[in-house]
mmCIF file of C-alpha atoms in Angstrom:
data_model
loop_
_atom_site.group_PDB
_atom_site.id
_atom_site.type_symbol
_atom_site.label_atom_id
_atom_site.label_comp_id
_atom_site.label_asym_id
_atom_site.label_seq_id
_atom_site.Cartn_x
_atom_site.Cartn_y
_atom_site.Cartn_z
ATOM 1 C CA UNK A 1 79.945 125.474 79.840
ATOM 2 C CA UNK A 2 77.205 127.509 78.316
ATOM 3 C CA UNK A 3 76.312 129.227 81.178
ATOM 4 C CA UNK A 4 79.322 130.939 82.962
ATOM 5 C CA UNK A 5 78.525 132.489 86.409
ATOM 6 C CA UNK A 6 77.627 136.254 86.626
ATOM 7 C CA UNK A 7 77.789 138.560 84.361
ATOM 8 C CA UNK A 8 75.179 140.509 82.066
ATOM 9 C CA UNK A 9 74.720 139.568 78.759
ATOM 10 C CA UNK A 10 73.922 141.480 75.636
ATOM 11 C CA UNK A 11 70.594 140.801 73.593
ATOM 12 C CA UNK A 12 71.916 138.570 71.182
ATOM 13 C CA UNK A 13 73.677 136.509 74.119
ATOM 14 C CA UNK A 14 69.805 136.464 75.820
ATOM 15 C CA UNK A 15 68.035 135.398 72.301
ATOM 16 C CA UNK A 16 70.787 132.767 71.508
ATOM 17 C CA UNK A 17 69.921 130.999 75.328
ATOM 18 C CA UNK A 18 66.277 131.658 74.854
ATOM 19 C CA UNK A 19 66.571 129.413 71.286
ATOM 20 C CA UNK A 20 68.933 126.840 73.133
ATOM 21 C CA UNK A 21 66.256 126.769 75.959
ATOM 22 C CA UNK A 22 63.398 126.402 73.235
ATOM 23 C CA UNK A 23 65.615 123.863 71.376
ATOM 24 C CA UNK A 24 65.682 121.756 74.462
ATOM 25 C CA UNK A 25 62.226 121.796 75.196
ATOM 26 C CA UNK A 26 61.549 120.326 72.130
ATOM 27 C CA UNK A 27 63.540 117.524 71.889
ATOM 28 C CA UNK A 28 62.968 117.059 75.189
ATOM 29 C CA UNK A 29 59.017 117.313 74.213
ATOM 30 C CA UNK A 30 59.594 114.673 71.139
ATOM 31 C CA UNK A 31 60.737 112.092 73.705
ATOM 32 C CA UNK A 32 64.499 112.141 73.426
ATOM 33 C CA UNK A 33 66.621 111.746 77.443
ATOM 34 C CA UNK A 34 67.414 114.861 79.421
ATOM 35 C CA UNK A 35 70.620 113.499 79.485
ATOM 36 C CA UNK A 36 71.261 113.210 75.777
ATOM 37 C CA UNK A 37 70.024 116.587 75.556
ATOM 38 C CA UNK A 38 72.196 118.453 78.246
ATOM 39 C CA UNK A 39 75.206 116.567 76.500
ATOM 40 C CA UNK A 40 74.770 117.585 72.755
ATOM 41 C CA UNK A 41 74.252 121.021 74.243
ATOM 42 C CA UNK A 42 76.958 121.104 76.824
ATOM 43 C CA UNK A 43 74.341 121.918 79.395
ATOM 44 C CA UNK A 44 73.795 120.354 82.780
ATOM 45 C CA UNK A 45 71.080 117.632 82.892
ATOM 46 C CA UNK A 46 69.047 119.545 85.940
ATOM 47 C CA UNK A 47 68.791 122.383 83.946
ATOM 48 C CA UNK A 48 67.513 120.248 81.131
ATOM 49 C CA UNK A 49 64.995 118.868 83.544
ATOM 50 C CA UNK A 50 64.407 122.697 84.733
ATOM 51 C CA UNK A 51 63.622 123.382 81.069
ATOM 52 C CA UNK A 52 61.601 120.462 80.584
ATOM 53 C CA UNK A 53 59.534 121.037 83.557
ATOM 54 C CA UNK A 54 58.639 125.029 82.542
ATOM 55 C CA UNK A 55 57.634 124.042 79.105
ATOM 56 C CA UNK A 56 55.084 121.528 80.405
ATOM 57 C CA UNK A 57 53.293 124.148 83.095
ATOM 58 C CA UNK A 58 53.829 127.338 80.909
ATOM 59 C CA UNK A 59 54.846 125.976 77.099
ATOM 60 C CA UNK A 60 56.914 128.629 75.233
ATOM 61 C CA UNK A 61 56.385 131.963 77.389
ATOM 62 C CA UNK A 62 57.971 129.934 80.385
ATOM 63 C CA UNK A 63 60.886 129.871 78.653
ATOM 64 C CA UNK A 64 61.443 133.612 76.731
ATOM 65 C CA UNK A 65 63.955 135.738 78.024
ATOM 66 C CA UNK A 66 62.757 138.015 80.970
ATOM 67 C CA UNK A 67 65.149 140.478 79.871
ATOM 68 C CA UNK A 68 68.224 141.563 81.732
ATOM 69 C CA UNK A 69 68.355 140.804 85.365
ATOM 70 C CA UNK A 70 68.732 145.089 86.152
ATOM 71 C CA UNK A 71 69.049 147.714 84.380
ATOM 72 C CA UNK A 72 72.711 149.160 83.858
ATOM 73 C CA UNK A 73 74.799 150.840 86.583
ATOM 74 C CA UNK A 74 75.937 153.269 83.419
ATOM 75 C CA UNK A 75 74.512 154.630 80.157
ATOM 76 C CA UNK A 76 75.823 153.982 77.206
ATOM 77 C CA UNK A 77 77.324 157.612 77.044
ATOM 78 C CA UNK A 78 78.785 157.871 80.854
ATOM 79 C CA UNK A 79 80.489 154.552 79.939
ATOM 80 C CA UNK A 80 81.802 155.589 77.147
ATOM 81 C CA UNK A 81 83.303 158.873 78.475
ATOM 82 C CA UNK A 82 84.538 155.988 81.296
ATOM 83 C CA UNK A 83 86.329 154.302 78.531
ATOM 84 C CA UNK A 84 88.072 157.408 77.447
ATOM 85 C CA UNK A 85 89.488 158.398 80.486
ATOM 86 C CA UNK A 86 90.469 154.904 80.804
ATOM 87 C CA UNK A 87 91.898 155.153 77.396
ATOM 88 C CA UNK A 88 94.081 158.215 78.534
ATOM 89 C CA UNK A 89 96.253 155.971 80.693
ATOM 90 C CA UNK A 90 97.383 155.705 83.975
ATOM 91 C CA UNK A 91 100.005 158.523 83.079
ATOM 92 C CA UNK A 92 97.911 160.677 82.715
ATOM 93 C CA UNK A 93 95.959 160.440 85.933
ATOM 94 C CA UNK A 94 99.177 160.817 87.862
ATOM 95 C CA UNK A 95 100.596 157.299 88.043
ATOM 96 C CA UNK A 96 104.559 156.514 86.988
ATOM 97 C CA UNK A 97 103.485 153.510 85.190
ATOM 98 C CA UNK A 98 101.174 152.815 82.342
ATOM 99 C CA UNK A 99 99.958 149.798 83.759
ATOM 100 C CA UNK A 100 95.933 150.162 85.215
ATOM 101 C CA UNK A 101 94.900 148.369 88.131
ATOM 102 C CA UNK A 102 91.640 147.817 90.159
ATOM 103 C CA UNK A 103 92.771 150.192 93.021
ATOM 104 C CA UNK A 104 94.110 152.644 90.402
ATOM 105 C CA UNK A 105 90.953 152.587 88.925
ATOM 106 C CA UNK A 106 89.130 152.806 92.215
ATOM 107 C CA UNK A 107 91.258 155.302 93.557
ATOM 108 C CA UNK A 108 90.881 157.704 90.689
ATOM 109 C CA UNK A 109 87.038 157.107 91.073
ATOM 110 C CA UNK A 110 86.766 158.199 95.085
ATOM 111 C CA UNK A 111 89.345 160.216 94.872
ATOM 112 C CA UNK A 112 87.466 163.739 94.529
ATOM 113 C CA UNK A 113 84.993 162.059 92.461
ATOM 114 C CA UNK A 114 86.222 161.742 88.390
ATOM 115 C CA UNK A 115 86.996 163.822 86.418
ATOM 116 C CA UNK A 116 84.661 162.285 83.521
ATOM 117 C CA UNK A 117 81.328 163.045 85.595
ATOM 118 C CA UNK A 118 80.426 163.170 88.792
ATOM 119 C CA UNK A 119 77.635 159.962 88.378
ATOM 120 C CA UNK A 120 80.704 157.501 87.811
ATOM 121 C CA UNK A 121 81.448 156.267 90.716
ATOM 122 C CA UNK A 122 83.391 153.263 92.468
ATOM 123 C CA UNK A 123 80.043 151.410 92.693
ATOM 124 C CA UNK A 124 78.486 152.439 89.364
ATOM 125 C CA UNK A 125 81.443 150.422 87.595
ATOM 126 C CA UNK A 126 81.446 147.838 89.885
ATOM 127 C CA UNK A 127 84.575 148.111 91.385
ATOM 128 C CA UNK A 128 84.867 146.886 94.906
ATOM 129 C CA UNK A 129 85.612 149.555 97.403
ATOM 130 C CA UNK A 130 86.562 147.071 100.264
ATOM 131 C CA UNK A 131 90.049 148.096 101.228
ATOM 132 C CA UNK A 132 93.049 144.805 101.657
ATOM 133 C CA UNK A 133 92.656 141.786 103.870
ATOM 134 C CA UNK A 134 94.798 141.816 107.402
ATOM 135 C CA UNK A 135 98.143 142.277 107.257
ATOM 136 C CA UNK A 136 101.053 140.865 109.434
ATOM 137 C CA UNK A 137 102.530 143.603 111.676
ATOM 138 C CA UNK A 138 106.092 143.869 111.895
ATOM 139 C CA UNK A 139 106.414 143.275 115.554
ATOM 140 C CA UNK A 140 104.961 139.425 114.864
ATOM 141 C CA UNK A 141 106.967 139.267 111.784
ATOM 142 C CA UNK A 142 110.345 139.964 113.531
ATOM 143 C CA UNK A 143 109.672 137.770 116.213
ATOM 144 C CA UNK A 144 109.178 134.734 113.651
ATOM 145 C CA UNK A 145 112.253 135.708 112.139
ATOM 146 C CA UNK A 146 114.273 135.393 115.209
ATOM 147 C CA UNK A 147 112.445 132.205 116.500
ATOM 148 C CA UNK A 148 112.269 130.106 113.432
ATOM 149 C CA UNK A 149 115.048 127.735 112.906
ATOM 150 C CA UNK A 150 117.922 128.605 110.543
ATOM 151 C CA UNK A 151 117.068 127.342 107.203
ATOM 152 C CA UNK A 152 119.149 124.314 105.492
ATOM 153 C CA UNK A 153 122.247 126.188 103.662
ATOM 154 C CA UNK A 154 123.059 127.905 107.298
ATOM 155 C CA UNK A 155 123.164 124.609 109.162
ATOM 156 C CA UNK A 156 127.018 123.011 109.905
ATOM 157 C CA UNK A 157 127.541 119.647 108.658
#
C-alpha cells in the first residue's frame, strides 16, 4: 500500500505522491477506469475517484502537495543531540542493560528533564506519557488460584 497510516514524510516522499497523484489524474483524464488506475498503482479506487474528482474542479493546483501536515516537534539540531544521547546507550543513563525501551526513553525524558536540552521533552519526541493499563491485584489473583480447578497432570486417573 502506497499510503501507510501516519507518519510524516520527507520532501521527496511528498513530490513522489504529488507525481503519482498527477499521474493518475491523467490517465484518469485520457479516459482509462479508476479501477485500472488504482490497480497499476497499488492505490485504492476511492482515492482514484478522490483524485479524479480534484483535478476536474481545481486541475493541477488541487492536487500539489500542501506541504507537511505541521511543522516538526524538533529541529534538526535538538534531534540530533536526541540521537546522541540515544546513541550513548542505556548504560550510560543508568540502566543494567543495553537494551532501550519506550519507558526508558520516556523515563529519561521526565525524569528531571534531559540532559541533552531542556526543550526535549516526552511530548516533543512523541513518546506517549500514559502510564500501563490496569493491573490484576494480588488479592483477586490468589483467590483464582485457589478456586480454579486443578489442571490435567494433577488429576487421579
Amino acid at each position: 500500500m502506497r499510503y501507510a497510516q501516519g507518519g510524516g514524510l520527507t520532501d521527496e516522499r511528498r513530490a513522489f505522491r504529488e507525481k503519482l497523484r498527477m499521474g493518475a489524474a491523467e490517465r484518469s483524464a485520457r479516459g482509462e477506469e479508476s479501477a485500472a488506475v488504482a490497480r497499476d498503482l497499488r492505490v485504492n479506487v476511492r482515492l482514484v475517484q478522490r483524485w479524479r474528482n480534484a483535478w476536474s474542479q481545481g486541475g493541477p493546483r488541487a492536487l500539489a502537495s500542501k506541504g507537511p501536515a505541521s511543522l516538526p516537534l524538533l529541529s534538526d539540531d535538538l534531534f540530533a543531540v536526541l540521537e546522541q544521547e540515544l546513541a550513548k546507550g542505556p548504560v550510560a543513563h543508568g540502566w543494567p542493560d543495553r537494551t532501550w525501551t519506550l519507558s526508558r526513553i520516556r523515563t529519561r525524558l521526565t525524569a528531571g528533564g534531559s540532559t541533552a536540552h531542556p526543550s526535549i521533552s516526552s511530548p516533543s519526541v512523541g513518546v506517549p506519557i500514559a502510564g500501563p493499563g490496569r493491573r490484576s491485584s494480588t488479592t483477586s489473583m490468589s483467590y483464582w488460584y485457589q478456586s480454579s480447578p486443578p489442571s490435567a497432570s494433577e488429576r487421579p486417573r
